[in-house]
Amino acid sequence: MKTVWTIARRELASYFTSPLAYVFLVIFLLLSGFFTFTAGAFFERGEASLAAFFAWHPWLYLVLVPAVGMRLWSEERRAGTLELLLTLPVTTAQAILGKFFASWVFLALALALTFPVVVTVNVLGDPDNGAIAAGYIGSLLLAGAYLAITCMTSAMTRSQVVAFILAVVLCLFLILAGFSPVTDLLARWASPSFVDAVASFSVITHFDGFQKGVIDSRDLAFFVSVIGFALFATGVIIRGHRAG
Amino acid sequence: MIRIENLVKTFGAKRAVDGISFTVERGEVLGFLGPNGAGKSTTMRMITGFYPPTSGRITVGGYDIVEAPLAAKRLIGYLPENAPSYPDMTVRGFLDWMAAMRGLEGEARKKAVARVVERCFLEPVLEQSIETLSKGYRHRTCLAQALIHDPEVLVLDEPTDGLDPNQKHEARNLIRELGKTKAVVFSTHILEEVDAACTRAIIIDRGRIVANGTPAELRAMSALAGAVTLRAEGATEEKLAALGRVERVDGALRVYPADKTASAELTRAILELAAREGWKVESLRVEEGQLDEVFRRITLPDTVRK
């Protein structure tokens, strides 16, 4: 556990030694503000909730989370430091978890910096703060799922750009499977049970409950298994490179 | 400390390492020689647990690198090829992190960092970020990292690559010094380094060991070894031909004895002959043999050899 923390600490610190972290934070906050208040019509809704805020997160994260996670492994491979890291007395699992947690903590920090919307909605009305808390938990899990997928794509290649694009494409699939225009289209010719089966793979379907303030164990299990699976796949890919 | 048995590594159809066995004990410095692509780095990556072997067995300090990787890796300090490090970290930050990864804490960590900084002459660049350093400093930073936990086994992949002649000299001295108390394996394709630092050398070619011995033993494999070169006024090939095969080299005469180990007898015979014939001897040298000649002869592809 200590080793995981040591790895995470270095990774997290490296975000802040480059301007990337600050650029990311600013863009994330600007965009989430724009989507909430302008595109999401926060004021016109006439309700004291953060529905307009959370509804955009699957799309917002689609670009921003791969940008945060793309260098995790590809950069290590490109610079040759992977050899340094994996010949230290650490297991591959420790290295994967350390890197994943570092980026997840960074995303959590970005999310935490959106606290002004919580303050705003509390000043303007009397929202259900439990539902808001659930929304934040869901949003963090959503970011974690995207991040784990980005870890996986990052381990596949030396190029950060390729890792980024692959991650965006995979995450887009996870959105579209449950995105209503797509499910409506599918419903025209497929049986409802098939549409449901496809939609059950989508982050939209599982994020929905959190937005409404419901923490369902099935939704929780979905996100945890996406993260678990993607990180496991990361391990397989990293070991695969070395096995030759 | 390092025991390797029948090590094989294949990448697809290519056998990068093809049945290598050797051991390195404490107090030994093993030079690992071979042309580019001979399998030096691949072997080192397997010893340090980066590549799993396709078959064969590696133990470090008694721990199998596949079955007990963490225990084995704890004993090893490793300088990978091209000396990679994290460019955005400062030298101090990097070494401190490496020490933490090796489980060093608090005062012990500070001491370990201070010790390797002194050993690798990193004091002037301690607070600089690694990306701003010259290649020599970057290399030494990575070497310092390999020494941070005072390991019992050192695996150094081309430790003198990219260093200037003074730095090379320092690095060789350091390796020799470290070899007194540790088991050291280092790869190089600079042959002088074998003489300068190694107690034993292995030459590998296309994944196989083609020679294994002390630098003197390897030199003795040279065709030149044991020959005596004479420079003397009045000396003639005909008179010397009775003692062995004679060859004229830059105005001097070189006599090859039938038996390489008999160079002392040959020298005496030549001196007696010179005295008898009244030759004016300017110089007389017993050839030790040249490593580069041995290296070239045994690592050249068959097609070139003919």
PDB file of C-alpha atoms in Angstrom, chain A residues 51-160:
ATOM      1  CA  ALA A  51     -29.410  18.203 -12.833  1.00  0.00           C
ATOM      2  CA  ALA A  52     -28.198  20.701 -15.412  1.00  0.00           C
ATOM      3  CA  PHE A  53     -24.686  20.387 -13.966  1.00  0.00           C
ATOM      4  CA  PHE A  54     -24.353  16.610 -13.819  1.00  0.00           C
ATOM      5  CA  ALA A  55     -26.172  15.810 -17.076  1.00  0.00           C
ATOM      6  CA  TRP A  56     -23.214  17.085 -19.086  1.00  0.00           C
ATOM      7  CA  HIS A  57     -20.511  15.201 -17.251  1.00  0.00           C
ATOM      8  CA  PRO A  58     -20.425  12.092 -19.480  1.00  0.00           C
ATOM      9  CA  TRP A  59     -19.724  14.384 -22.456  1.00  0.00           C
ATOM     10  CA  LEU A  60     -17.412  16.744 -20.666  1.00  0.00           C
ATOM     11  CA  TYR A  61     -15.285  13.877 -19.340  1.00  0.00           C
ATOM     12  CA  LEU A  62     -15.193  12.286 -22.762  1.00  0.00           C
ATOM     13  CA  VAL A  63     -12.436  14.655 -23.844  1.00  0.00           C
ATOM     14  CA  LEU A  64     -10.958  15.763 -20.564  1.00  0.00           C
ATOM     15  CA  VAL A  65     -10.384  12.449 -18.785  1.00  0.00           C
ATOM     16  CA  PRO A  66      -8.422  10.851 -21.666  1.00  0.00           C
ATOM     17  CA  ALA A  67      -6.346  14.045 -21.738  1.00  0.00           C
ATOM     18  CA  VAL A  68      -5.461  13.538 -18.080  1.00  0.00           C
ATOM     19  CA  GLY A  69      -4.723   9.828 -18.347  1.00  0.00           C
ATOM     20  CA  MET A  70      -3.164   9.472 -21.796  1.00  0.00           C
ATOM     21  CA  ARG A  71       0.440   9.873 -20.681  1.00  0.00           C
ATOM     22  CA  LEU A  72       0.271   7.470 -17.717  1.00  0.00           C
ATOM     23  CA  TRP A  73       1.872   4.503 -19.470  1.00  0.00           C
ATOM     24  CA  SER A  74       2.659   5.674 -22.977  1.00  0.00           C
ATOM     25  CA  GLU A  75       5.091   8.267 -21.671  1.00  0.00           C
ATOM     26  CA  GLU A  76       6.831   5.677 -19.471  1.00  0.00           C
ATOM     27  CA  ARG A  77       7.220   3.430 -22.469  1.00  0.00           C
ATOM     28  CA  ARG A  78       8.439   6.185 -24.758  1.00  0.00           C
ATOM     29  CA  ALA A  79      11.001   7.505 -22.282  1.00  0.00           C
ATOM     30  CA  GLY A  80      12.153   4.026 -21.243  1.00  0.00           C
ATOM     31  CA  THR A  81      11.352   4.703 -17.596  1.00  0.00           C
ATOM     32  CA  LEU A  82       8.977   1.748 -17.636  1.00  0.00           C
ATOM     33  CA  GLU A  83      12.083  -0.403 -17.361  1.00  0.00           C
ATOM     34  CA  LEU A  84      13.190   1.559 -14.338  1.00  0.00           C
ATOM     35  CA  LEU A  85       9.793   1.370 -12.671  1.00  0.00           C
ATOM     36  CA  LEU A  86       9.162  -2.315 -13.248  1.00  0.00           C
ATOM     37  CA  THR A  87      12.614  -3.447 -12.160  1.00  0.00           C
ATOM     38  CA  LEU A  88      12.043  -1.834  -8.778  1.00  0.00           C
ATOM     39  CA  PRO A  89      10.641  -4.149  -6.126  1.00  0.00           C
ATOM     40  CA  VAL A  90       7.032  -3.387  -7.072  1.00  0.00           C
ATOM     41  CA  THR A  91       4.341  -5.579  -8.553  1.00  0.00           C
ATOM     42  CA  THR A  92       2.662  -4.559 -11.801  1.00  0.00           C
ATOM     43  CA  ALA A  93      -0.590  -4.230  -9.861  1.00  0.00           C
ATOM     44  CA  GLN A  94       0.970  -1.727  -7.446  1.00  0.00           C
ATOM     45  CA  ALA A  95       2.274   0.359 -10.317  1.00  0.00           C
ATOM     46  CA  ILE A  96      -1.090   0.318 -12.093  1.00  0.00           C
ATOM     47  CA  LEU A  97      -3.033   1.228  -8.966  1.00  0.00           C
ATOM     48  CA  GLY A  98      -0.571   3.962  -7.990  1.00  0.00           C
ATOM     49  CA  LYS A  99      -0.865   5.644 -11.355  1.00  0.00           C
ATOM     50  CA  PHE A 100      -4.612   5.216 -11.529  1.00  0.00           C
ATOM     51  CA  PHE A 101      -5.200   6.662  -8.079  1.00  0.00           C
ATOM     52  CA  ALA A 102      -2.938   9.633  -8.754  1.00  0.00           C
ATOM     53  CA  SER A 103      -4.982  10.627 -11.781  1.00  0.00           C
ATOM     54  CA  TRP A 104      -8.233   9.866 -10.033  1.00  0.00           C
ATOM     55  CA  VAL A 105      -7.274  12.093  -7.130  1.00  0.00           C
ATOM     56  CA  PHE A 106      -6.448  14.810  -9.629  1.00  0.00           C
ATOM     57  CA  LEU A 107      -9.884  14.445 -11.264  1.00  0.00           C
ATOM     58  CA  ALA A 108     -11.490  14.456  -7.812  1.00  0.00           C
ATOM     59  CA  LEU A 109      -9.705  17.723  -7.139  1.00  0.00           C
ATOM     60  CA  ALA A 110     -11.075  19.191 -10.357  1.00  0.00           C
ATOM     61  CA  LEU A 111     -14.538  18.034  -9.388  1.00  0.00           C
ATOM     62  CA  ALA A 112     -14.167  19.446  -5.881  1.00  0.00           C
ATOM     63  CA  LEU A 113     -13.363  22.837  -7.372  1.00  0.00           C
ATOM     64  CA  THR A 114     -16.882  22.982  -8.797  1.00  0.00           C
ATOM     65  CA  PHE A 115     -18.158  23.624  -5.249  1.00  0.00           C
ATOM     66  CA  PRO A 116     -19.420  27.115  -6.190  1.00  0.00           C
ATOM     67  CA  VAL A 117     -22.361  25.559  -8.063  1.00  0.00           C
ATOM     68  CA  VAL A 118     -23.353  23.780  -4.862  1.00  0.00           C
ATOM     69  CA  VAL A 119     -23.113  27.069  -2.978  1.00  0.00           C
ATOM     70  CA  THR A 120     -25.093  28.863  -5.685  1.00  0.00           C
ATOM     71  CA  VAL A 121     -27.934  26.404  -5.725  1.00  0.00           C
ATOM     72  CA  ASN A 122     -28.096  26.448  -1.929  1.00  0.00           C
ATOM     73  CA  VAL A 123     -28.237  30.245  -1.852  1.00  0.00           C
ATOM     74  CA  LEU A 124     -30.941  30.394  -4.527  1.00  0.00           C
ATOM     75  CA  GLY A 125     -33.186  27.670  -3.204  1.00  0.00           C
ATOM     76  CA  ASP A 126     -33.477  24.650  -1.002  1.00  0.00           C
ATOM     77  CA  PRO A 127     -32.015  21.691  -2.934  1.00  0.00           C
ATOM     78  CA  ASP A 128     -31.770  18.072  -1.840  1.00  0.00           C
ATOM     79  CA  ASN A 129     -28.124  18.019  -0.792  1.00  0.00           C
ATOM     80  CA  GLY A 130     -28.216  14.253  -0.468  1.00  0.00           C
ATOM     81  CA  ALA A 131     -29.027  14.013  -4.160  1.00  0.00           C
ATOM     82  CA  ILE A 132     -26.188  16.409  -4.930  1.00  0.00           C
ATOM     83  CA  ALA A 133     -23.786  14.237  -2.917  1.00  0.00           C
ATOM     84  CA  ALA A 134     -24.960  11.168  -4.820  1.00  0.00           C
ATOM     85  CA  GLY A 135     -24.427  13.070  -8.067  1.00  0.00           C
ATOM     86  CA  TYR A 136     -20.868  13.859  -7.074  1.00  0.00           C
ATOM     87  CA  ILE A 137     -20.188  10.231  -6.160  1.00  0.00           C
ATOM     88  CA  GLY A 138     -21.613   9.109  -9.503  1.00  0.00           C
ATOM     89  CA  SER A 139     -19.590  11.716 -11.354  1.00  0.00           C
ATOM     90  CA  LEU A 140     -16.389  10.589  -9.650  1.00  0.00           C
ATOM     91  CA  LEU A 141     -17.105   6.961 -10.532  1.00  0.00           C
ATOM     92  CA  LEU A 142     -17.833   7.971 -14.099  1.00  0.00           C
ATOM     93  CA  ALA A 143     -14.495   9.770 -14.288  1.00  0.00           C
ATOM     94  CA  GLY A 144     -12.843   6.694 -12.770  1.00  0.00           C
ATOM     95  CA  ALA A 145     -14.350   4.433 -15.428  1.00  0.00           C
ATOM     96  CA  TYR A 146     -13.138   6.666 -18.258  1.00  0.00           C
ATOM     97  CA  LEU A 147      -9.761   6.965 -16.575  1.00  0.00           C
ATOM     98  CA  ALA A 148      -9.338   3.199 -16.230  1.00  0.00           C
ATOM     99  CA  ILE A 149     -10.116   2.839 -19.938  1.00  0.00           C
ATOM    100  CA  THR A 150      -7.558   5.535 -20.701  1.00  0.00           C
ATOM    101  CA  CYS A 151      -4.992   3.658 -18.588  1.00  0.00           C
ATOM    102  CA  MET A 152      -5.627   0.633 -20.737  1.00  0.00           C
ATOM    103  CA  THR A 153      -5.245   2.471 -24.049  1.00  0.00           C
ATOM    104  CA  SER A 154      -2.210   4.290 -22.708  1.00  0.00           C
ATOM    105  CA  ALA A 155      -0.537   0.959 -21.992  1.00  0.00           C
ATOM    106  CA  MET A 156      -1.132  -0.125 -25.591  1.00  0.00           C
ATOM    107  CA  THR A 157       1.035   2.484 -27.285  1.00  0.00           C
ATOM    108  CA  ARG A 158       4.045   4.738 -26.991  1.00  0.00           C
ATOM    109  CA  SER A 159       2.086   7.612 -28.437  1.00  0.00           C
ATOM    110  CA  GLN A 160      -0.011   9.766 -26.152  1.00  0.00           C
TER     111      GLN A 160
END
